Tab-separated table of C-alpha atoms in Angstrom:
chain	number	residue	atom	x	y	z
A	1084	UNK	CA	85.197	110.567	73.486
A	1085	UNK	CA	85.018	107.510	75.693
A	1086	UNK	CA	83.735	107.692	79.293
A	1087	UNK	CA	87.148	106.499	80.479
A	1088	UNK	CA	88.790	109.659	79.162
A	1089	UNK	CA	86.084	111.972	80.416
A	1090	UNK	CA	85.481	110.537	83.869
A	1091	UNK	CA	88.557	112.048	85.588
A	1092	UNK	CA	87.811	115.451	84.099
A	1093	UNK	CA	84.172	115.463	85.169
A	1094	UNK	CA	85.219	114.356	88.634
A	1095	UNK	CA	87.659	117.256	88.810
A	1096	UNK	CA	84.996	119.600	87.470
A	1097	UNK	CA	82.550	118.575	90.194
A	1098	UNK	CA	85.228	118.950	92.863
A	1099	UNK	CA	86.089	122.438	91.640
A	1100	UNK	CA	82.392	123.298	91.440
A	1101	UNK	CA	81.915	122.261	95.055
A	1102	UNK	CA	85.021	124.166	96.180
A	1103	UNK	CA	83.954	127.267	94.289
A	1104	UNK	CA	80.564	127.224	95.993
A	1105	UNK	CA	82.216	126.910	99.393
A	1106	UNK	CA	84.604	129.781	98.657
A	1107	UNK	CA	81.786	131.987	97.378
A	1108	UNK	CA	79.804	131.554	100.603
A	1109	UNK	CA	82.727	131.782	103.021
A	1110	UNK	CA	82.662	134.583	105.600
A	1111	UNK	CA	84.829	136.551	105.240
A	1112	UNK	CA	84.761	135.894	101.521
A	1113	UNK	CA	87.913	134.986	99.644
A	1114	UNK	CA	89.323	137.528	97.208
A	1115	UNK	CA	87.385	137.918	93.961
A	1116	UNK	CA	90.500	137.211	91.866
A	1117	UNK	CA	90.656	133.664	93.273
A	1118	UNK	CA	86.991	133.142	92.417
A	1119	UNK	CA	87.600	134.396	88.882
A	1120	UNK	CA	90.307	131.743	88.522
A	1121	UNK	CA	88.017	128.971	89.763
A	1122	UNK	CA	85.208	130.026	87.449
A	1123	UNK	CA	87.690	130.079	84.574
A	1124	UNK	CA	88.170	126.363	85.080
A	1125	UNK	CA	84.441	125.740	85.352
A	1126	UNK	CA	83.959	127.604	82.072
A	1127	UNK	CA	85.939	124.901	80.240
A	1128	UNK	CA	82.963	122.546	80.482
A	1129	UNK	CA	80.261	125.146	81.057
A	1130	UNK	CA	80.600	128.254	78.846
A	1131	UNK	CA	77.837	129.954	80.828
A	1132	UNK	CA	80.374	130.507	83.620
A	1133	UNK	CA	82.113	133.196	81.520
A	1134	UNK	CA	79.780	135.840	82.952
A	1135	UNK	CA	80.854	135.028	86.520
A	1136	UNK	CA	84.537	135.028	85.543
A	1137	UNK	CA	84.222	138.553	84.210
A	1138	UNK	CA	82.105	139.716	87.159
A	1139	UNK	CA	84.616	138.560	89.764
A	1140	UNK	CA	87.571	139.775	87.715
A	1141	UNK	CA	86.087	143.283	87.568
A	1142	UNK	CA	85.498	143.186	91.320
A	1143	UNK	CA	89.136	142.193	91.798
A	1144	UNK	CA	90.312	145.131	89.711
A	1145	UNK	CA	88.088	147.505	91.688
A	1146	UNK	CA	89.581	146.431	95.038
A	1147	UNK	CA	93.153	146.013	93.713
A	1148	UNK	CA	93.151	142.237	94.303
A	1149	UNK	CA	95.836	140.958	91.910
A	1150	UNK	CA	94.514	143.196	89.136
A	1151	UNK	CA	97.011	141.853	86.590
A	1152	UNK	CA	95.611	138.339	86.967
A	1153	UNK	CA	92.089	139.731	86.897
A	1154	UNK	CA	92.734	141.509	83.586
A	1155	UNK	CA	94.194	138.260	82.281
A	1156	UNK	CA	90.964	136.442	83.182
A	1157	UNK	CA	88.957	139.078	81.322
A	1158	UNK	CA	91.249	138.751	78.308
A	1159	UNK	CA	90.845	134.982	78.232
A	1160	UNK	CA	87.056	135.327	78.342
A	1161	UNK	CA	87.195	137.799	75.454
A	1162	UNK	CA	89.313	135.345	73.479
A	1163	UNK	CA	86.868	132.518	74.178
A	1164	UNK	CA	84.090	134.791	72.901
A	1165	UNK	CA	86.047	135.198	69.649
A	1166	UNK	CA	86.952	138.834	70.304
A	1167	UNK	CA	90.752	138.730	69.864
A	1168	UNK	CA	91.187	142.510	69.683
A	1169	UNK	CA	89.501	143.021	73.043
A	1170	UNK	CA	91.327	140.009	74.431
A	1171	UNK	CA	94.706	141.496	73.567
A	1172	UNK	CA	93.695	144.882	74.960
A	1173	UNK	CA	92.769	143.295	78.298
A	1174	UNK	CA	95.992	141.298	78.457
A	1175	UNK	CA	97.986	144.425	77.671
A	1176	UNK	CA	96.295	145.995	80.699
A	1177	UNK	CA	97.542	143.056	82.764
A	1178	UNK	CA	101.076	143.525	81.477
A	1179	UNK	CA	100.987	147.262	82.109
A	1180	UNK	CA	100.379	146.435	85.776
A	1181	UNK	CA	102.850	143.535	85.951
A	1182	UNK	CA	105.187	143.064	82.967
A	1183	UNK	CA	106.499	139.829	84.537
A	1184	UNK	CA	103.156	138.068	84.654
A	1185	UNK	CA	104.278	134.917	82.862
A	1186	UNK	CA	100.831	133.671	81.898
A	1187	UNK	CA	99.742	137.073	80.581
A	1188	UNK	CA	102.862	137.163	78.421
A	1189	UNK	CA	102.091	133.671	77.127
A	1190	UNK	CA	98.530	134.596	76.226
A	1191	UNK	CA	99.786	137.673	74.430
A	1192	UNK	CA	102.164	135.432	72.481
A	1193	UNK	CA	99.276	133.155	71.510
A	1194	UNK	CA	97.201	136.102	70.296
A	1195	UNK	CA	100.094	137.556	68.318
A	1196	UNK	CA	100.691	134.123	66.788
A	1197	UNK	CA	97.074	134.000	65.613
A	1198	UNK	CA	97.671	137.367	63.927
A	1199	UNK	CA	100.819	136.114	62.235
A	1200	UNK	CA	102.940	138.638	64.148
A	1201	UNK	CA	106.052	136.527	64.681
A	1202	UNK	CA	108.203	139.290	66.166
A	1203	UNK	CA	105.763	140.041	68.960
A	1204	UNK	CA	104.966	136.372	69.459
A	1205	UNK	CA	108.654	135.731	70.076
A	1206	UNK	CA	109.017	138.802	72.292
A	1207	UNK	CA	106.109	137.797	74.514
A	1208	UNK	CA	106.848	134.082	74.831
A	1209	UNK	CA	110.452	134.868	75.689
A	1210	UNK	CA	109.207	137.272	78.370
A	1211	UNK	CA	106.942	134.520	79.736
A	1212	UNK	CA	109.825	132.066	79.832
A	1213	UNK	CA	112.205	134.519	81.515
A	1214	UNK	CA	109.588	135.455	84.105
A	1215	UNK	CA	109.272	131.809	85.151
A	1216	UNK	CA	112.632	130.214	84.388
A	1217	UNK	CA	112.016	127.245	86.660
A	1218	UNK	CA	108.635	126.426	85.114
A	1219	UNK	CA	108.779	123.833	82.323
A	1220	UNK	CA	105.389	124.943	81.009
A	1221	UNK	CA	106.671	127.837	78.891
A	1222	UNK	CA	109.479	125.929	77.194
A	1223	UNK	CA	107.383	124.187	74.533
A	1224	UNK	CA	106.021	127.368	72.959
A	1225	UNK	CA	109.392	129.136	73.119
A	1226	UNK	CA	111.107	126.121	71.579
A	1227	UNK	CA	108.544	126.022	68.761
A	1228	UNK	CA	109.098	129.696	67.936
A	1229	UNK	CA	112.883	129.603	68.077
A	1230	UNK	CA	113.444	126.249	66.367
A	1231	UNK	CA	110.500	125.773	64.012
A	1232	UNK	CA	109.755	129.385	63.097
A	1233	UNK	CA	113.046	131.261	63.495
A	1234	UNK	CA	115.557	128.431	63.162
A	1235	UNK	CA	117.751	129.890	65.898
A	1236	UNK	CA	119.066	126.878	67.803
A	1237	UNK	CA	121.966	128.861	69.280
A	1238	UNK	CA	119.671	131.326	71.025
A	1239	UNK	CA	117.352	128.551	72.167
A	1240	UNK	CA	120.312	126.716	73.688
A	1241	UNK	CA	121.433	129.832	75.571
A	1242	UNK	CA	117.966	130.316	77.054
A	1243	UNK	CA	117.594	126.688	78.106
A	1244	UNK	CA	121.050	126.812	79.683
A	1245	UNK	CA	119.851	129.793	81.735
A	1246	UNK	CA	116.873	127.794	82.978
A	1247	UNK	CA	119.141	124.928	83.987
A	1248	UNK	CA	121.257	127.238	86.136
A	1249	UNK	CA	118.236	127.526	88.434
A	1250	UNK	CA	117.166	123.888	88.205
A	1251	UNK	CA	119.725	121.451	86.742
A	1252	UNK	CA	117.063	118.722	86.655
A	1253	UNK	CA	114.540	120.689	84.580
A	1254	UNK	CA	113.692	117.804	82.265
A	1255	UNK	CA	112.033	119.790	79.501
A	1256	UNK	CA	114.926	122.265	79.358
A	1257	UNK	CA	117.437	119.399	79.267
A	1258	UNK	CA	115.559	117.601	76.518
A	1259	UNK	CA	115.279	120.651	74.288
A	1260	UNK	CA	118.842	121.762	75.044
A	1261	UNK	CA	120.146	118.357	73.961
A	1262	UNK	CA	118.139	118.669	70.743
A	1263	UNK	CA	119.573	122.150	70.123
A	1264	UNK	CA	123.115	120.890	70.676
A	1265	UNK	CA	122.454	118.246	68.043
A	1266	UNK	CA	121.172	120.861	65.589
A	1267	UNK	CA	124.328	122.976	65.899
A	1268	UNK	CA	126.668	119.997	65.668
A	1269	UNK	CA	127.732	119.932	69.335
A	1270	UNK	CA	127.263	116.170	69.487
A	1271	UNK	CA	129.365	115.464	72.580
A	1272	UNK	CA	127.366	118.049	74.527
A	1273	UNK	CA	124.159	116.613	73.121
A	1274	UNK	CA	125.157	113.113	74.241
A	1275	UNK	CA	126.071	114.345	77.718
A	1276	UNK	CA	122.752	116.176	78.053
A	1277	UNK	CA	120.660	113.288	76.746
A	1278	UNK	CA	122.452	111.023	79.222
A	1279	UNK	CA	121.199	113.336	81.973
A	1280	UNK	CA	117.616	113.002	80.714
A	1281	UNK	CA	118.001	109.211	80.698
A	1282	UNK	CA	119.063	109.291	84.342
A	1283	UNK	CA	116.013	111.377	85.217
A	1284	UNK	CA	113.508	109.334	83.194
A	1285	UNK	CA	115.096	105.958	82.395
A	1286	UNK	CA	112.044	104.606	80.559
A	1287	UNK	CA	111.627	107.460	78.080
A	1288	UNK	CA	112.197	106.144	74.564
A	1289	UNK	CA	112.858	109.475	72.848
A	1290	UNK	CA	115.781	110.204	75.179
A	1291	UNK	CA	117.506	106.984	74.131
A	1292	UNK	CA	116.877	107.784	70.473
A	1293	UNK	CA	118.407	111.231	70.898
A	1294	UNK	CA	121.283	109.731	72.848
A	1295	UNK	CA	121.904	107.145	70.137
A	1296	UNK	CA	121.986	109.820	67.439
A	1297	UNK	CA	124.376	112.036	69.390
A	1298	UNK	CA	126.678	109.159	70.315
A	1299	UNK	CA	126.762	107.952	66.726
A	1300	UNK	CA	127.682	111.391	65.441
A	1301	UNK	CA	130.368	111.617	68.133
A	1302	UNK	CA	131.967	108.436	66.828
A	1303	UNK	CA	130.936	106.354	69.827
A	1304	UNK	CA	129.235	103.706	67.699
A	1305	UNK	CA	129.037	100.781	70.181
A	1306	UNK	CA	127.398	103.058	72.772
A	1307	UNK	CA	125.009	104.401	70.126
A	1308	UNK	CA	123.969	100.883	69.204
A	1309	UNK	CA	123.266	100.088	72.859
A	1310	UNK	CA	121.095	103.218	73.162
A	1311	UNK	CA	118.976	102.191	70.156
A	1312	UNK	CA	118.684	98.635	71.437
A	1313	UNK	CA	117.580	99.922	74.826
A	1314	UNK	CA	114.880	102.007	73.158
A	1315	UNK	CA	113.638	98.885	71.384
A	1316	UNK	CA	113.584	96.965	74.668
A	1317	UNK	CA	111.472	99.646	76.321
A	1318	UNK	CA	109.008	99.920	73.426
A	1319	UNK	CA	109.243	96.783	71.267
A	1320	UNK	CA	106.054	97.652	69.360
A	1321	UNK	CA	107.068	101.228	68.577
A	1322	UNK	CA	108.240	101.478	64.944
A	1323	UNK	CA	110.527	104.472	65.494
A	1324	UNK	CA	113.371	102.735	67.403
A	1325	UNK	CA	113.545	100.111	64.646
A	1326	UNK	CA	113.666	102.826	61.985
A	1327	UNK	CA	116.407	104.701	63.839
A	1328	UNK	CA	118.369	101.482	64.177
A	1329	UNK	CA	117.941	100.912	60.445
A	1330	UNK	CA	119.303	104.376	59.776
A	1331	UNK	CA	122.254	103.670	62.073
A	1332	UNK	CA	123.109	100.393	60.325
A	1333	UNK	CA	122.680	102.072	56.937
A	1334	UNK	CA	125.293	104.641	57.910
A	1335	UNK	CA	127.615	101.831	58.947
A	1336	UNK	CA	127.120	100.092	55.563
A	1337	UNK	CA	125.610	97.094	57.321
A	1338	UNK	CA	122.934	96.661	54.691
A	1339	UNK	CA	121.287	93.358	55.699
A	1340	UNK	CA	120.960	94.559	59.300
A	1341	UNK	CA	119.560	97.892	58.110
A	1342	UNK	CA	116.999	96.166	55.886
A	1343	UNK	CA	115.900	93.910	58.721
A	1344	UNK	CA	115.443	96.887	61.064
A	1345	UNK	CA	113.523	98.945	58.492
A	1346	UNK	CA	111.282	96.015	57.606
A	1347	UNK	CA	110.489	95.496	61.286
A	1348	UNK	CA	109.647	99.181	61.562
A	1349	UNK	CA	107.185	99.034	58.644
A	1350	UNK	CA	105.664	95.821	59.953
A	1351	UNK	CA	104.858	97.779	63.127
A	1352	UNK	CA	103.118	100.569	61.236
A	1353	UNK	CA	105.815	103.038	60.188
A	1354	UNK	CA	104.520	105.182	57.325
A	1355	UNK	CA	107.407	107.636	57.003
A	1356	UNK	CA	108.175	108.249	53.341
A	1357	UNK	CA	111.847	109.044	53.932
A	1358	UNK	CA	112.330	105.760	55.760
A	1359	UNK	CA	110.501	103.943	52.970
A	1360	UNK	CA	112.774	105.523	50.377
A	1361	UNK	CA	115.816	104.431	52.385
A	1362	UNK	CA	114.540	100.851	52.456
A	1363	UNK	CA	113.930	100.922	48.690
A	1364	UNK	CA	117.467	102.159	48.097
A	1365	UNK	CA	118.856	99.400	50.294
A	1366	UNK	CA	116.986	96.763	48.280
A	1367	UNK	CA	118.646	98.260	45.206
A	1368	UNK	CA	122.098	98.183	46.818
A	1369	UNK	CA	121.834	94.462	47.695
A	1370	UNK	CA	120.392	93.647	44.249
A	1371	UNK	CA	116.909	92.743	45.516
A	1372	UNK	CA	115.524	94.336	42.374
A	1373	UNK	CA	111.969	93.000	42.526
A	1374	UNK	CA	111.573	94.258	46.078
A	1375	UNK	CA	113.204	97.556	45.099
A	1376	UNK	CA	110.827	98.021	42.148
A	1377	UNK	CA	107.727	97.363	44.226
A	1378	UNK	CA	109.040	99.589	46.970
A	1379	UNK	CA	109.829	102.540	44.684
A	1380	UNK	CA	106.453	102.154	42.969
A	1381	UNK	CA	104.824	102.459	46.376
A	1382	UNK	CA	106.828	105.619	47.047
A	1383	UNK	CA	105.714	107.146	43.738
A	1384	UNK	CA	102.081	106.332	44.418
A	1385	UNK	CA	102.363	108.399	47.578
A	1386	UNK	CA	104.658	111.058	46.143
A	1387	UNK	CA	104.743	111.142	42.333
A	1388	UNK	CA	107.491	113.773	42.378
A	1389	UNK	CA	109.855	111.860	44.668
A	1390	UNK	CA	113.270	112.416	43.094
A	1391	UNK	CA	114.960	109.348	44.599
A	1392	UNK	CA	112.307	107.008	43.222
A	1393	UNK	CA	112.208	108.794	39.854
A	1394	UNK	CA	115.973	108.435	39.525
A	1395	UNK	CA	116.417	104.820	40.648
A	1396	UNK	CA	113.239	103.051	39.511
A	1397	UNK	CA	114.212	102.974	35.786
A	1398	UNK	CA	117.596	101.489	36.690
A	1399	UNK	CA	115.941	98.930	38.955
A	1400	UNK	CA	113.537	97.891	36.202
A	1401	UNK	CA	116.397	97.370	33.749
A	1402	UNK	CA	117.808	94.831	36.166
A	1403	UNK	CA	114.586	92.841	36.546
A	1404	UNK	CA	114.602	89.400	34.900
A	1405	UNK	CA	112.878	89.347	31.510
A	1406	UNK	CA	109.429	87.719	31.456
A	1407	UNK	CA	109.556	84.070	30.382
A	1408	UNK	CA	109.362	83.829	26.636
A	1409	UNK	CA	110.336	87.414	25.984
A	1410	UNK	CA	112.813	87.987	23.140
C-alpha cells in the first residue's frame, strides 16, 4: 500500500494512542469499558493490544460498566484470534444483557454468516438494523441478506420505509429502497425515490443511472435520456453510463446510437460480457457482419458456452463476403 493511503490511518492511530494513554492515567480514571473500546482500535494496527482489550473489558464486566459492550469487545478479540465458537459465546452474553445492542447483533450476524447459518444471520442483522433505525451503517449487510441471499425485495422495502419514517433523508435507505422498488416493478415509486437521492447528492452517478432506468420503465423516455446524459457529464470517463445509454437506445430500436454508446463504453474499459454480447447482436442487426463475427468470437473466447454467440455466429459467418477467388 502506498504511503498516501496509510498516512491518515497512522496519524489517527497515533492520536488514539496518545488519547488512550491520557485516559489510562487520568484521576479519577475513566470507565474500563471506554478503554477497552480505545484499545480495540489500537489492536487494528498492533495485535499485541488484544490483551489490554480483554483486560479492560473484564474489569468493565466486574464493575457493571456497560457489560454488554464489554462482552462484545471480548467476542471481537476471540474472533480475531480465530476462535469463532468462543467469539459467538461472548457476543451471546452481550445480547443476554442487552438484546438491542446493535453492534453485538451485527457481529453475531457476521459469525452466523461464516457458519453458513442464513436464518440466524438474517435474524441478527435485522435485529441490529431495527435497534438503530436511523443509522445507515447496518443497511448494507441487511440489504445483502434480503436481496442477494433471500431474494425478498418486498420485505427489504418495508424495512427501509420504516427507517425513512425516522429520517426521510437517510441516503442509504433511500438508495436501497429505490432499488427494491425497481426489483418489484414499482417503477414510478423507484423514480420518485431516486429523484430524492439526486437532490441529496447531485453528483452521484449511480443515482442518475437508477433514475434513468426507472424513468425509462415508467415510459418517461425523454427524462430517462436526460438522466443518463447527466451521468455521463458527471463521469465522462466512466464506462457504465455509456453502457446504460447503449442499453436505453437499444430498447428504443435506435441501433446506430446504441452502437456508438456501447463502443464508447468499451473504449473506456468496459469488460461486461452481457454488454459485449449486446453490441455483437447490434452489429448483426445493422448488417455489420465482419464486426459481428469478430465480436462474437471474442465472446466465445471468454465464454465458450455463451448461447447468444453460439446461435448467431454461424448465421453471421454465412453472411460474410466470400474470400477473393473462392468458388
